[in-house]
Each structure stands twice: as C-alpha cells, then as structure tokens.
Short mmCIF file of C-alpha atoms and ligand atoms in Angstrom, two decimals:
data_model
loop_
_atom_site.label_atom_id
_atom_site.label_comp_id
_atom_site.label_asym_id
_atom_site.label_seq_id
_atom_site.Cartn_x
_atom_site.Cartn_y
_atom_site.Cartn_z
CA MET A 616 18.71 -15.30 6.52
CA ILE A 617 16.37 -15.03 9.48
CA VAL A 618 12.92 -16.59 9.84
CA ILE A 619 10.27 -14.53 11.62
CA LEU A 620 7.29 -16.46 12.95
CA ASP A 621 4.15 -14.36 13.05
CA PHE A 622 1.92 -14.67 16.11
CA GLY A 623 -0.41 -11.94 14.88
CA SER A 624 1.26 -8.74 16.02
CA GLN A 625 0.48 -5.56 14.16
CA TYR A 626 4.26 -5.00 14.22
CA THR A 627 5.40 -8.22 12.51
CA GLN A 628 6.12 -6.54 9.18
CA LEU A 629 8.00 -3.86 11.05
CA ILE A 630 10.32 -6.50 12.52
CA ALA A 631 11.05 -7.67 8.98
CA ARG A 632 11.71 -4.10 7.86
CA ARG A 633 14.20 -3.57 10.70
CA VAL A 634 16.06 -6.81 9.97
CA ARG A 635 16.35 -5.88 6.30
CA GLU A 636 17.47 -2.37 7.14
CA ALA A 637 20.32 -4.07 8.95
CA ASN A 638 21.14 -5.68 5.57
CA VAL A 639 20.02 -9.17 6.55
CA PHE A 640 17.42 -11.02 4.51
CA CYS A 641 14.40 -12.40 6.38
CA GLU A 642 11.08 -14.05 5.69
CA ILE A 643 7.81 -13.95 7.61
CA HIS A 644 5.89 -17.19 8.10
CA PRO A 645 2.81 -18.14 10.14
CA PHE A 646 3.51 -19.14 13.76
CA ASN A 647 2.88 -22.84 13.05
CA TYR A 648 5.21 -23.06 10.04
CA PRO A 649 6.55 -26.65 10.06
CA VAL A 650 10.00 -27.13 11.49
CA ASP A 651 11.15 -29.13 8.43
CA LYS A 652 10.48 -26.17 6.21
CA ILE A 653 12.36 -23.88 8.55
CA ARG A 654 15.32 -26.24 8.53
CA ALA A 655 15.20 -26.46 4.73
CA SER A 656 15.50 -22.70 4.36
CA ASN A 657 18.67 -22.81 6.47
CA PRO A 658 18.25 -19.68 8.59
CA ARG A 659 20.82 -18.34 11.06
CA GLY A 660 18.19 -17.52 13.66
CA LEU A 661 14.50 -17.23 14.49
CA ILE A 662 12.42 -14.33 15.74
CA LEU A 663 9.06 -14.97 17.39
CA SER A 664 6.80 -11.95 16.98
CA GLY A 665 4.38 -10.50 19.47
CA GLY A 666 0.69 -11.19 19.24
CA PRO A 667 -2.69 -10.25 20.69
CA ALA A 668 -3.39 -13.61 22.37
CA SER A 669 -2.73 -14.67 25.94
CA VAL A 670 -0.71 -17.88 26.35
CA PHE A 671 -3.50 -19.02 28.69
CA SER A 672 -6.35 -18.60 26.30
CA LYS A 673 -7.89 -21.56 24.54
CA GLY A 674 -6.56 -21.86 21.02
CA ALA A 675 -3.59 -19.59 21.79
CA PRO A 676 -1.06 -19.89 18.96
CA HIS A 677 1.92 -22.13 19.71
CA PRO A 678 4.83 -22.86 17.37
CA ASP A 679 6.03 -26.30 16.34
CA PRO A 680 7.94 -27.31 19.52
CA GLY A 681 10.72 -28.61 17.28
CA ILE A 682 11.86 -25.05 16.61
CA PHE A 683 13.65 -25.01 19.97
CA ALA A 684 15.63 -28.12 19.06
CA LEU A 685 17.09 -26.78 15.83
CA GLY A 686 20.16 -25.46 17.62
CA LEU A 687 19.36 -21.97 16.31
CA PRO A 688 19.32 -18.72 18.27
CA VAL A 689 15.78 -17.54 19.05
CA LEU A 690 14.59 -14.05 19.93
CA GLY A 691 11.08 -13.89 21.41
CA ILE A 692 9.40 -10.49 21.37
CA CYS A 693 6.55 -9.90 23.86
CA TYR A 694 4.13 -12.79 23.20
CA GLY A 695 7.11 -14.57 21.61
CA LEU A 696 8.96 -14.34 24.93
CA GLN A 697 5.93 -15.67 26.81
CA VAL A 698 5.59 -18.63 24.44
CA MET A 699 9.25 -19.49 24.99
CA VAL A 700 9.08 -19.14 28.76
CA THR A 701 5.93 -21.30 28.92
CA HIS A 702 7.45 -23.90 26.62
CA PHE A 703 10.44 -24.41 28.93
CA GLY A 704 8.35 -24.64 32.10
CA GLY A 705 8.60 -21.08 33.38
CA GLN A 706 5.59 -19.16 34.60
CA VAL A 707 3.67 -16.41 32.87
CA VAL A 708 0.99 -14.59 34.80
CA ARG A 709 -1.82 -12.32 33.87
CA SER A 710 -0.98 -8.83 35.08
CA ALA A 711 -3.64 -6.90 36.89
CA ARG A 712 -2.82 -3.92 34.73
CA ARG A 713 -1.95 -3.83 31.08
CA GLU A 714 1.40 -2.13 30.56
CA TYR A 715 1.14 0.08 27.52
CA GLY A 716 3.39 2.89 26.40
CA PRO A 717 6.87 4.12 27.21
CA ALA A 718 8.89 2.49 29.99
CA ARG A 719 12.46 2.56 31.27
CA ILE A 720 14.43 -0.62 31.66
CA ASP A 721 17.53 -1.21 33.75
CA VAL A 722 19.98 -3.44 31.98
CA ALA A 723 21.80 -5.99 34.15
CA ALA A 724 24.85 -6.43 31.95
CA GLY A 725 25.93 -4.67 28.76
CA ARG A 726 26.48 -7.88 26.84
CA ASP A 727 24.73 -9.88 24.13
CA LEU A 728 21.52 -8.05 23.17
CA PHE A 729 22.58 -4.99 25.13
CA ALA A 730 26.25 -4.82 24.14
CA GLY A 731 27.40 -1.25 23.64
CA LEU A 732 24.19 0.27 25.06
CA SER A 733 23.67 2.32 28.19
CA LYS A 734 22.48 0.90 31.52
CA THR A 735 19.02 2.38 31.29
CA LEU A 736 17.00 2.44 28.08
CA ASN A 737 13.69 3.86 26.99
CA VAL A 738 11.50 1.18 25.47
CA TRP A 739 7.93 0.69 24.26
CA MET A 740 5.74 -1.79 26.15
CA SER A 741 2.42 -3.25 25.06
CA HIS A 742 1.40 -6.33 27.00
CA GLY A 743 -1.06 -7.78 29.48
CA ASP A 744 0.67 -11.00 30.57
CA ALA A 745 4.24 -11.12 31.88
CA ALA A 746 6.83 -13.74 32.85
CA GLN A 747 6.94 -14.26 36.60
CA ARG A 748 9.29 -17.21 36.97
CA LEU A 749 11.96 -18.06 34.42
CA PRO A 750 12.66 -21.60 33.27
CA GLU A 751 15.85 -23.35 34.30
CA GLY A 752 18.88 -22.01 32.50
CA PHE A 753 17.30 -18.59 31.91
CA VAL A 754 18.51 -15.39 33.59
CA SER A 755 17.07 -11.90 33.72
CA LEU A 756 18.84 -9.37 31.48
CA ALA A 757 16.77 -6.29 32.29
CA THR A 758 14.06 -5.13 34.67
CA THR A 759 11.49 -2.37 34.96
CA ALA A 760 9.78 -1.04 38.07
CA ASN A 761 6.85 -3.39 37.30
CA ALA A 762 8.51 -6.34 35.60
CA PRO A 763 11.46 -8.36 36.89
CA PHE A 764 12.00 -9.86 33.44
CA ALA A 765 11.83 -7.08 30.86
CA ALA A 766 14.44 -9.13 29.02
CA CYS A 767 15.78 -12.61 29.69
CA ALA A 768 18.01 -15.23 28.14
CA ASP A 769 19.39 -18.71 28.23
CA PRO A 770 22.78 -17.68 26.82
CA ALA A 771 24.09 -21.26 26.58
CA ARG A 772 21.31 -22.23 24.15
CA ARG A 773 21.20 -18.73 22.66
CA PHE A 774 17.52 -18.13 23.54
CA TYR A 775 16.62 -14.48 24.14
CA GLY A 776 13.40 -12.74 25.02
CA VAL A 777 12.30 -9.13 25.38
CA GLN A 778 8.99 -8.04 26.86
CA PHE A 779 9.14 -4.72 25.02
CA HIS A 780 9.06 -3.96 21.27
CA PRO A 781 12.54 -3.22 19.86
CA GLU A 782 11.06 -2.89 16.33
CA VAL A 783 9.01 0.26 16.95
CA HIS A 784 10.59 3.68 16.79
CA HIS A 785 9.41 4.47 20.32
CA THR A 786 12.24 2.16 21.40
CA PRO A 787 15.06 4.48 20.29
CA GLN A 788 17.81 1.89 20.60
CA GLY A 789 15.70 -0.95 19.25
CA ARG A 790 17.76 -1.15 16.07
CA GLU A 791 20.93 -1.72 18.08
CA ILE A 792 19.22 -4.42 20.13
CA LEU A 793 18.03 -6.22 16.99
CA SER A 794 21.44 -5.77 15.36
CA ASN A 795 23.09 -7.29 18.42
CA PHE A 796 20.82 -10.31 18.03
CA LEU A 797 21.57 -10.60 14.31
CA PHE A 798 25.32 -10.06 14.37
CA ARG A 799 26.54 -11.00 17.87
CA VAL A 800 24.14 -13.83 18.63
CA CYS A 801 23.30 -15.26 15.20
CA GLY A 802 26.63 -14.41 13.54
CA GLU A 803 24.92 -12.92 10.49
CA THR A 804 26.82 -10.80 7.99
CA PRO A 805 25.24 -7.56 6.75
CA ASP A 806 25.50 -8.28 3.04
CA TRP A 807 21.90 -8.14 1.81
CA ASP A 808 20.96 -5.00 -0.07
CA MET A 809 19.18 -4.04 -3.28
CA ALA A 810 22.36 -4.32 -5.35
CA SER A 811 23.00 -7.89 -4.21
CA PHE A 812 19.30 -8.68 -4.48
CA ALA A 813 19.20 -7.44 -8.09
CA GLU A 814 22.25 -9.49 -9.04
CA SER A 815 21.05 -12.72 -7.47
CA GLU A 816 17.52 -12.23 -8.78
CA LYS A 817 18.75 -11.64 -12.33
CA ARG A 818 20.81 -14.82 -12.12
CA LYS A 819 17.80 -16.77 -10.85
CA ILE A 820 15.58 -15.39 -13.61
CA ARG A 821 18.11 -16.42 -16.26
CA GLU A 822 18.47 -19.89 -14.78
CA THR A 823 14.70 -20.32 -14.59
CA VAL A 824 13.69 -19.15 -18.02
CA GLY A 825 16.75 -20.15 -20.05
CA SER A 826 16.07 -19.05 -23.61
CA GLU A 827 12.28 -18.90 -23.21
CA ARG A 828 10.39 -15.64 -23.61
CA VAL A 829 8.52 -13.90 -20.79
CA ILE A 830 5.39 -11.79 -21.09
CA LEU A 831 4.44 -8.99 -18.70
CA ALA A 832 1.38 -6.80 -18.30
CA LEU A 833 2.91 -3.35 -17.92
CA SER A 834 0.56 -0.81 -16.35
CA GLY A 835 2.96 2.07 -15.84
CA GLY A 836 2.63 1.76 -12.07
CA VAL A 837 5.62 1.26 -9.77
CA ASP A 838 5.43 -2.52 -9.37
CA SER A 839 5.04 -3.58 -12.98
CA SER A 840 7.58 -0.98 -14.12
CA VAL A 841 10.24 -2.21 -11.70
CA THR A 842 9.49 -5.81 -12.69
CA ALA A 843 9.93 -4.84 -16.32
CA ALA A 844 13.19 -3.01 -15.63
CA LEU A 845 14.61 -5.99 -13.72
CA LEU A 846 13.61 -8.44 -16.45
CA ARG A 847 14.99 -6.09 -19.09
CA GLU A 848 18.40 -6.32 -17.43
CA ALA A 849 18.11 -10.06 -16.84
CA ILE A 850 16.85 -11.31 -20.19
CA GLY A 851 16.69 -8.27 -22.48
CA THR A 852 15.18 -9.23 -25.81
CA GLN A 853 13.30 -12.22 -24.39
CA LEU A 854 10.92 -9.83 -22.62
CA ILE A 855 7.58 -8.85 -24.12
CA CYS A 856 5.68 -6.06 -22.35
CA ILE A 857 2.02 -5.53 -23.10
CA PHE A 858 0.48 -2.21 -22.16
CA VAL A 859 -3.30 -2.09 -22.45
CA ASN A 860 -4.76 1.34 -22.99
CA ASN A 861 -8.27 0.79 -21.65
CA GLY A 862 -9.26 4.45 -21.95
CA LEU A 863 -9.55 4.68 -18.18
CA LEU A 864 -6.02 5.96 -17.56
CA ARG A 865 -4.63 9.23 -16.30
CA GLN A 866 -3.53 11.93 -18.71
CA GLY A 867 -0.35 11.13 -20.64
CA GLU A 868 -0.02 7.58 -19.33
CA GLU A 869 0.68 5.90 -22.66
CA GLU A 870 3.33 8.49 -23.55
CA ARG A 871 5.01 8.02 -20.18
CA VAL A 872 5.28 4.26 -20.66
CA ARG A 873 6.61 4.73 -24.20
CA ALA A 874 9.21 7.20 -22.95
CA VAL A 875 10.56 4.80 -20.33
CA PHE A 876 10.30 1.45 -22.10
CA GLY A 877 9.70 2.21 -25.77
CA LYS A 878 13.27 3.01 -26.61
CA THR A 879 15.03 -0.03 -25.19
CA ARG A 880 16.58 -1.82 -28.10
CA GLY A 881 15.30 -5.37 -28.54
CA LEU A 882 12.60 -5.10 -25.90
CA THR A 883 9.11 -5.66 -27.27
CA LEU A 884 6.64 -3.09 -26.01
CA GLU A 885 3.22 -3.72 -27.42
CA ILE A 886 0.67 -1.00 -26.87
CA VAL A 887 -2.87 -2.26 -27.27
CA ASP A 888 -5.57 0.30 -27.94
CA ALA A 889 -8.64 -1.23 -26.29
CA ARG A 890 -10.42 2.01 -25.49
CA ARG A 891 -13.49 1.32 -27.60
CA GLN A 892 -13.88 -2.20 -26.30
CA PHE A 893 -13.81 -1.19 -22.62
CA LEU A 894 -16.14 1.71 -23.21
CA SER A 895 -18.69 -0.39 -25.03
CA ARG A 896 -18.68 -3.05 -22.29
CA LEU A 897 -19.19 -0.34 -19.68
CA ARG A 898 -22.05 1.36 -21.49
CA ASN A 899 -24.92 2.14 -19.09
CA VAL A 900 -23.27 0.27 -16.23
CA THR A 901 -23.67 2.21 -13.00
CA ASP A 902 -23.10 -0.39 -10.27
CA PRO A 903 -19.53 -0.07 -8.90
CA GLU A 904 -19.00 -3.79 -8.39
CA ARG A 905 -20.20 -4.57 -11.92
CA LYS A 906 -17.84 -1.95 -13.30
CA ARG A 907 -14.95 -3.55 -11.46
CA LYS A 908 -15.82 -7.07 -12.62
CA ILE A 909 -16.29 -6.02 -16.23
CA ILE A 910 -12.96 -4.21 -16.29
CA GLY A 911 -11.18 -7.20 -14.70
CA HIS A 912 -12.63 -9.67 -17.23
CA GLU A 913 -12.08 -7.37 -20.13
CA PHE A 914 -8.46 -6.90 -19.19
CA ILE A 915 -7.87 -10.64 -19.11
CA SER A 916 -9.50 -11.14 -22.48
CA VAL A 917 -7.56 -8.30 -24.15
CA PHE A 918 -4.31 -9.48 -22.63
CA GLU A 919 -4.89 -13.09 -23.66
CA ARG A 920 -5.69 -12.09 -27.20
CA SER A 921 -2.59 -9.93 -27.46
CA ALA A 922 -0.41 -12.62 -25.95
CA ARG A 923 -1.68 -15.30 -28.30
CA LYS A 924 0.23 -13.99 -31.24
CA TYR A 925 3.49 -14.60 -29.42
CA ARG A 926 3.32 -18.33 -29.66
CA GLY A 927 4.69 -20.76 -27.12
CA ILE A 928 5.32 -18.36 -24.29
CA ARG A 929 5.77 -20.23 -21.04
CA TYR A 930 6.26 -17.47 -18.49
CA LEU A 931 4.08 -14.66 -17.24
CA ALA A 932 5.76 -12.09 -14.99
CA GLN A 933 3.88 -10.15 -12.32
CA GLY A 934 4.87 -7.40 -9.91
CA THR A 935 3.47 -9.08 -6.80
CA LEU A 936 4.90 -7.61 -3.58
CA TYR A 937 5.64 -9.20 -0.23
CA PRO A 938 2.67 -7.81 1.72
CA ASP A 939 0.38 -9.66 -0.72
CA VAL A 940 2.31 -12.87 -0.23
CA ILE A 941 2.69 -13.01 3.53
CA GLU A 942 0.21 -15.37 5.11
CA SER A 943 0.05 -13.12 8.09
CA VAL A 944 -2.06 -14.41 10.95
CA SER A 945 -2.76 -10.81 11.83
CA VAL A 946 -4.83 -10.28 8.74
CA LYS A 947 -6.87 -13.48 9.04
CA GLY A 948 -10.38 -13.25 10.32
CA PRO A 949 -13.79 -12.47 8.95
CA SER A 950 -13.49 -10.00 6.15
CA ALA A 951 -16.26 -9.11 3.80
CA THR A 952 -15.60 -8.08 0.24
CA ILE A 953 -15.88 -4.34 0.49
CA LYS A 954 -14.56 -3.82 -3.02
CA THR A 955 -13.40 -6.35 -5.57
CA HIS A 956 -9.83 -5.43 -6.30
CA HIS A 957 -8.73 -5.70 -9.85
CA ASN A 958 -5.89 -8.13 -10.31
CA VAL A 959 -4.73 -10.62 -12.87
CA GLY A 960 -4.35 -13.54 -10.49
CA GLY A 961 -6.37 -15.92 -12.65
CA LEU A 962 -4.27 -15.40 -15.75
CA PRO A 963 -1.37 -17.85 -15.44
CA LYS A 964 -3.66 -20.86 -14.91
CA ARG A 965 -5.97 -19.90 -17.74
CA MET A 966 -3.10 -19.35 -20.09
CA LYS A 967 -1.17 -22.38 -18.85
CA MET A 968 1.85 -20.27 -18.06
CA ARG A 969 4.26 -20.35 -15.22
CA LEU A 970 4.36 -17.35 -12.98
CA LEU A 971 7.47 -15.28 -12.43
CA GLU A 972 7.26 -12.93 -9.45
CA PRO A 973 10.72 -11.48 -8.87
CA LEU A 974 9.53 -8.87 -6.35
CA ARG A 975 7.57 -11.26 -4.17
CA PHE A 976 9.90 -10.86 -1.21
CA LEU A 977 10.15 -7.07 -1.32
CA PHE A 978 8.33 -4.31 0.50
CA LYS A 979 7.23 -1.22 -1.40
CA ASP A 980 10.13 1.01 -0.39
CA GLU A 981 12.59 -1.76 -1.31
CA VAL A 982 10.94 -1.95 -4.72
CA ARG A 983 11.44 1.81 -5.13
CA GLU A 984 15.09 1.48 -4.16
CA LEU A 985 15.51 -1.35 -6.66
CA GLY A 986 13.83 0.79 -9.33
CA ARG A 987 16.28 3.61 -8.60
CA ARG A 988 19.21 1.25 -9.03
CA LEU A 989 17.73 0.02 -12.31
CA GLY A 990 17.66 3.60 -13.57
CA LEU A 991 13.92 4.30 -13.52
CA PRO A 992 13.00 7.99 -13.14
CA ALA A 993 12.22 9.19 -9.61
CA ASP A 994 8.80 10.60 -10.51
CA LEU A 995 7.70 7.19 -11.75
CA LEU A 996 8.93 5.51 -8.56
CA LEU A 997 7.22 8.02 -6.29
CA ARG A 998 3.85 8.00 -7.98
CA GLN A 999 0.72 7.87 -5.92
CA PRO A 1000 -1.30 4.64 -6.21
CA PHE A 1001 -3.89 4.40 -8.97
CA PRO A 1002 -6.64 1.77 -8.93
CA GLY A 1003 -6.75 -0.97 -11.58
CA PRO A 1004 -10.29 -0.03 -12.73
CA GLY A 1005 -8.97 3.45 -13.26
CA LEU A 1006 -11.10 6.49 -13.92
CA ALA A 1007 -14.19 4.31 -14.43
CA ILE A 1008 -14.64 4.20 -10.65
CA ARG A 1009 -14.12 7.95 -10.43
CA VAL A 1010 -16.94 8.69 -12.84
CA LEU A 1011 -19.91 7.96 -10.63
CA GLY A 1012 -22.82 6.55 -12.55
CA ALA A 1013 -22.60 5.73 -16.25
CA VAL A 1014 -19.17 5.97 -17.88
CA THR A 1015 -18.89 7.81 -21.20
CA GLU A 1016 -15.96 9.13 -23.16
CA GLU A 1017 -16.97 12.73 -22.37
CA ARG A 1018 -17.26 12.05 -18.67
CA LEU A 1019 -13.91 10.25 -18.65
CA ASP A 1020 -12.33 13.24 -20.41
CA CYS A 1021 -13.86 15.56 -17.87
CA VAL A 1022 -12.54 13.69 -14.82
CA ARG A 1023 -9.16 13.15 -16.50
CA LYS A 1024 -8.71 16.90 -17.03
CA ALA A 1025 -9.81 17.73 -13.51
CA ASP A 1026 -7.51 15.01 -12.12
CA HIS A 1027 -4.58 16.46 -14.03
CA ILE A 1028 -5.23 19.89 -12.55
CA VAL A 1029 -5.39 18.43 -9.04
CA GLU A 1030 -2.07 16.65 -9.61
CA GLN A 1031 -0.38 19.73 -11.06
CA GLU A 1032 -1.45 21.99 -8.21
CA ILE A 1033 -0.61 19.44 -5.52
CA ARG A 1034 2.86 19.08 -7.06
CA ALA A 1035 3.28 22.84 -7.40
CA ALA A 1036 2.47 23.23 -3.70
CA GLY A 1037 5.15 20.62 -2.85
CA LEU A 1038 2.53 18.31 -1.33
CA TYR A 1039 2.60 15.40 -3.77
CA ASN A 1040 4.94 13.12 -1.84
CA SER A 1041 3.38 13.75 1.54
CA LEU A 1042 -0.10 12.70 0.41
CA TRP A 1043 -1.15 9.10 -0.13
CA GLN A 1044 -3.43 10.20 -2.97
CA ALA A 1045 -5.04 13.33 -4.38
CA PHE A 1046 -7.52 13.09 -7.25
CA ALA A 1047 -10.82 14.22 -8.76
CA VAL A 1048 -14.16 12.43 -8.85
CA LEU A 1049 -17.00 13.31 -11.23
CA LEU A 1050 -20.34 13.19 -9.43
CA PRO A 1051 -23.69 12.33 -11.03
CA VAL A 1052 -25.06 15.61 -9.76
CA ASN A 1053 -25.92 18.72 -11.70
CA SER A 1054 -26.42 22.00 -9.96
CA VAL A 1055 -27.28 25.56 -10.78
CA GLY A 1056 -24.60 28.17 -11.24
CA VAL A 1057 -24.03 31.47 -12.91
CA MET A 1058 -21.33 32.22 -15.45
CA GLY A 1059 -21.18 35.69 -16.96
CA ASP A 1060 -24.86 36.59 -17.08
CA GLU A 1061 -25.92 33.07 -17.89
CA ARG A 1062 -27.58 30.55 -15.67
CA THR A 1063 -25.76 27.19 -15.87
CA TYR A 1064 -26.85 23.71 -14.88
CA GLU A 1065 -23.72 21.60 -14.89
CA ASP A 1066 -21.56 18.90 -13.34
CA THR A 1067 -19.86 18.69 -9.96
CA ILE A 1068 -16.28 17.60 -9.30
CA ALA A 1069 -15.30 16.33 -5.86
CA VAL A 1070 -11.66 16.66 -4.88
CA ARG A 1071 -10.28 13.91 -2.64
CA ALA A 1072 -6.91 14.12 -0.87
CA VAL A 1073 -5.86 11.75 1.90
CA ARG A 1074 -2.94 10.93 4.12
CA SER A 1075 -2.35 7.28 4.93
CA VAL A 1076 0.41 4.79 5.62
CA ASP A 1077 -1.12 1.63 4.21
CA ALA A 1078 -4.56 2.57 2.78
CA MET A 1079 -6.24 0.51 5.49
CA THR A 1080 -7.14 3.73 7.23
CA ALA A 1081 -6.82 7.26 5.86
CA ASP A 1082 -7.33 10.77 7.07
CA TRP A 1083 -8.64 13.52 4.79
CA ALA A 1084 -5.86 16.00 4.15
CA ARG A 1085 -6.15 19.49 5.59
CA LEU A 1086 -4.99 21.12 2.36
CA PRO A 1087 -4.09 24.81 2.55
CA GLU A 1088 -6.99 27.05 1.55
CA ASP A 1089 -5.05 28.72 -1.24
CA VAL A 1090 -4.25 25.35 -2.82
CA LEU A 1091 -7.92 24.38 -2.70
CA ALA A 1092 -8.88 27.77 -4.12
CA LYS A 1093 -6.45 27.38 -7.02
CA ILE A 1094 -7.67 23.87 -7.80
CA SER A 1095 -11.29 24.97 -7.69
CA SER A 1096 -10.91 28.01 -9.90
CA ARG A 1097 -8.78 26.17 -12.44
CA ILE A 1098 -11.28 23.29 -12.69
CA VAL A 1099 -14.33 25.49 -13.27
CA ASN A 1100 -12.40 27.64 -15.73
CA GLU A 1101 -10.60 24.93 -17.67
CA VAL A 1102 -12.88 21.90 -17.56
CA ARG A 1103 -15.91 22.39 -19.72
CA GLY A 1104 -19.24 21.37 -18.18
CA VAL A 1105 -18.21 21.78 -14.54
CA ASN A 1106 -19.62 24.66 -12.49
CA ARG A 1107 -19.04 23.42 -8.95
CA VAL A 1108 -16.14 21.90 -6.99
CA VAL A 1109 -16.53 20.34 -3.55
CA TYR A 1110 -13.91 18.96 -1.15
CA ASP A 1111 -14.34 15.54 0.48
CA ILE A 1112 -13.79 15.80 4.24
CA THR A 1113 -14.41 12.21 5.29
CA SER A 1114 -11.79 9.83 6.57
CA LYS A 1115 -11.54 6.06 6.12
CA PRO A 1116 -13.37 4.55 7.88
CA PRO A 1117 -16.26 5.24 7.54
CA ALA A 1118 -15.69 6.29 3.91
CA THR A 1119 -13.26 4.52 1.59
CA ILE A 1120 -10.55 6.35 -0.34
CA GLU A 1121 -12.15 5.80 -3.74
CA TRP A 1122 -15.81 6.70 -4.15
CA GLU A 1123 -16.76 3.39 -5.80
P1 XMP B 1444 -10.31 2.08 -0.91
O1 XMP B 1444 -11.16 2.82 -1.86
O2 XMP B 1444 -10.71 0.63 -0.73
O3 XMP B 1444 -8.86 2.04 -1.56
O4 XMP B 1444 -10.16 2.78 0.42
C1 XMP B 1444 -7.69 1.67 -0.89
C2 XMP B 1444 -6.53 1.84 -1.85
O5 XMP B 1444 -6.60 0.88 -2.88
C3 XMP B 1444 -6.68 1.50 -4.15
N1 XMP B 1444 -7.62 0.71 -4.93
C4 XMP B 1444 -7.26 -0.20 -5.84
N2 XMP B 1444 -6.04 -0.58 -6.27
N3 XMP B 1444 -7.05 -2.12 -7.75
C5 XMP B 1444 -5.96 -1.53 -7.24
O6 XMP B 1444 -4.86 -1.89 -7.66
C6 XMP B 1444 -8.30 -1.79 -7.35
O7 XMP B 1444 -9.28 -2.36 -7.83
C7 XMP B 1444 -8.40 -0.78 -6.36
N4 XMP B 1444 -9.45 -0.21 -5.74
C8 XMP B 1444 -8.96 0.71 -4.86
C9 XMP B 1444 -7.16 2.90 -3.87
O8 XMP B 1444 -6.77 3.80 -4.90
C10 XMP B 1444 -6.51 3.19 -2.54
O9 XMP B 1444 -5.16 3.57 -2.69
#
C-alpha cells in the first residue's frame, strides 16, 4: 500500500483515485501524520500532495521530518516537491508570475518516472513558488521554458518530485507517470481490486464478529445496501437488517428493499412501519432545522426500540464511505452549519455497540463496483442521492400525509420522465418540491386555487456546488402536463433555475 500525505490540495482525493485505478491500495492522511503510524502501516512508498500554502508562509504545513528517513520512496507533487526540496537544503523561490494551466515539459531521460514516455509531454501546472536550486544528490528530470526543475529526483534515495499535477486528466500521461512511481520505483504489484477487497473484507468481518450477530439500518440507498450485501456474503444468517418506513420515502421504496433483501434465506429483514409516529412528531413543524432534528432523533429511537428485541447484539454496521473518514486538511476551516445532515453517528455509543464500517476505505464508484460484484441490481447502484430526512424537507411548511402523497406522486413523475428521456444517470438529482403557495388557475370552466410544485434538476460532481440542469423543453413540458393532470390539487408547475451557491440543492 501507499500512504498519501495531504497538504490541502483540492486534488488529493484524485491522487488516491489514480493510485487505486492502478490496482494499488492507498490511504490519505493529514500532512503531519506521525512517522510511527506510517511505519506501522508498512507502506511501499509515500506521496506528498500539493497544497495552497507557500513553504515560506508562517504556519506552512510541514511533515514529520522522520518520513525521509524511513528508507521509502517518496513522490512530492507541487507543494510536496517544494517541501522536499526545502527539507534537504535546496532553494524554493516565489515566482513573479503564477504558472497556471497547460505546459509542455522536456524530459531529460526516459527512465524512472518517465520510462516509456515521449521526450516532450503536456502537463497541467498550478503553482506560485518553484524550486530554484536543488539539494545535493538531486538532479533535474524535466524542464519547461519557465522552470528548470519541472521534475527532479535523488534516484539513490528514491526521492522524486514533480512540479506539475500528474493526477489531473489535463496531464494526459499522468497515469503512466504515477504507475512508473508505483511499479518501477516502489516495486508495488497491481493486485488490489474489488474482488480481492471483497474477499479480504469478508474474512476480516468473520474474524471480527465470530459467531456474534450484526445489526444494520438498511435505507435502500447505495451505501447501506452494499454494506448489507457484503455482510450477507460474509456472515449470512448472523445479519439483521432493519428498514424503517418513516412515511417520508419515495414511491415503492419498501417494495424495492423487500425485493432485493427479503428473499435471502436466513437473513433477517425487519420492516418497521413508523409512519404514524414520524408524522405525529412532525405535526405543525415548519422550521427546516427542527424537521431535520426531529427526524434524526425519531429514527434513533425507532431503531433502538426495534433492535432491543434482538438481545445481546454487539455490532452495528454502517455504510460509512472514505470521503467522510478522511481527515483532509483541505476541508478544515471555518464552516457554519448550513444544514444539519441526518446521520446515525450517535447510535453505537448510545447502544453500547461496536461499529463495523466495511466500506470506510472506499470511494463511491468503488462501492458501486463492489455492489455489482455482489450481485445488486444496476438501477439500485446508480440511484440518485436521497436525503435522510426524505420528503419532509421537500414539503415546504407543515408536513401532512396528503402533502407527502402529493410530492411523492410528483416526484415519481419527474423520475419517470427523466429516465424516459435518458437523462437519469447524467443528472446528480431531479425531484419535485411542494411549495406552500396557492395560486389561481383555470381547469375546464372552473376557477381553481391550488398548490404549486417546483421541479429541481441539477448537475454536480460532489454536491458542494451544482448547476441547474438545462433540461430540454419537451421534457419539462411533459413533466409539467403530467403533474397537473395526474396529481390532484396541483395547478401550477415551476422550474428552479438557481445554482448552488447561492441556493442549495434541497429547498430546506
Ligand atoms: P444541499 O441541499 O445541502 O444538499 O445542497 C447537498 C446534497 O446532500 C443531500 N442531502 C442530504 N443527504 N442527509 C443526507 O444523507 C441529509 O440530511 C441531507 N440533506 C441534503 C442532498 O440531497 C444533496 O444531494
């Protein structure tokens, strides 16, 4: 495995993705991760990420100096190169001009990092500072018109640095450069993939839980479903899945979960009907944050109560993914609570259970690949995200059964039409929101005074930012006419044309 130290680059996770695509396992840790811990995890090499800081600035991030004495190969990328050069007594200077965008490098020798590649390469640069004098033992491997050290190395100690970003797709041969580091320099073998991950993870799960039972909150979403499928293969009848129908779910959700997990022999799938309870707690609540808190608490209490009848359970499984686990320095910083996200993080402590998180090292697309291997249906694995508080935050204002039914029907129409137009997989989300606004319309010869549905469709890569989708007019027309015709009580449909920021994806 490879350890990646994160100096705050927006590309750190991308480095990890590239290493894993080369079938090598890697982990991301903060830049100051202690050297003892690195040694204990027995990596074959280290990668130092880029970062926004300047090595000159006060408080600039520096790694534990011991990392250079581990005898391991090191690849420094951008800021990572500058940290290495500074550490060994070379000189980094502030450039007058920031170099940002495409550049061409001339490679001195087609060996090591550049083995098998051509003499000139297109790369992506994004830096202010640059190395001006290399430390003793280091040589230049590549140059650009502006930079004498676009890449450098101390081959004897196996230290390598690149000023550009091999992990981004604007560096077309970046994969080869990273692979050269992994296989030629570090001597890695490309044997990590989802099949080997599943096997080793199943073994670990069995060793950990022995003959104990494991309980899992199954929501029907991708993460909890893949967790369930993995545990089903690992421990079969020892798995208890609890699905809480809180009345805030999309159309057909309970049936879908039953169809996938209800027929596995020996597996306990308990479906809890808590619709009344959630609805009564939400009565007359209009504040979005209160809705979210109530739903979160209610979920914990329903789950606890359902779990209690299975006595003596010691393990709670959760579908936590790697992006939630990484202590990335890039995401630190002042961040206000914009919305309280619904999660069940408090549960294991409260219930005195140990937590089992078999997906905690995987990225979302790896989870999907694992799900495919475990035989889950493709439409489940490719589902758009759905918020924990469900339709309650898509009924603006007070939540009632009728209003939930209304938004659920409209949402189903949006999904059907988006799928029919072949747009489902290219959109991050598409859904309906029921507004607390009545307006005047005319139907037949009658004046109406009815509800308004807003349709929201966005494109996004990570939900941090999102762009409203320019849906084809005929798709919008179809959605609109179906909603006013098929959903009773709605006489107007509007389309949300705001991006995030300044809006958020959900309306509450
Ligand atoms: P916002 O509305 O903050 O949403 O732009 C960003 C993404 O997160 C989803 N979302 C949630 N997911 N629990 C979740 O699991 C929640 O409480 C929650 N709130 C919003 C939202 O659907 C979008 O994909």
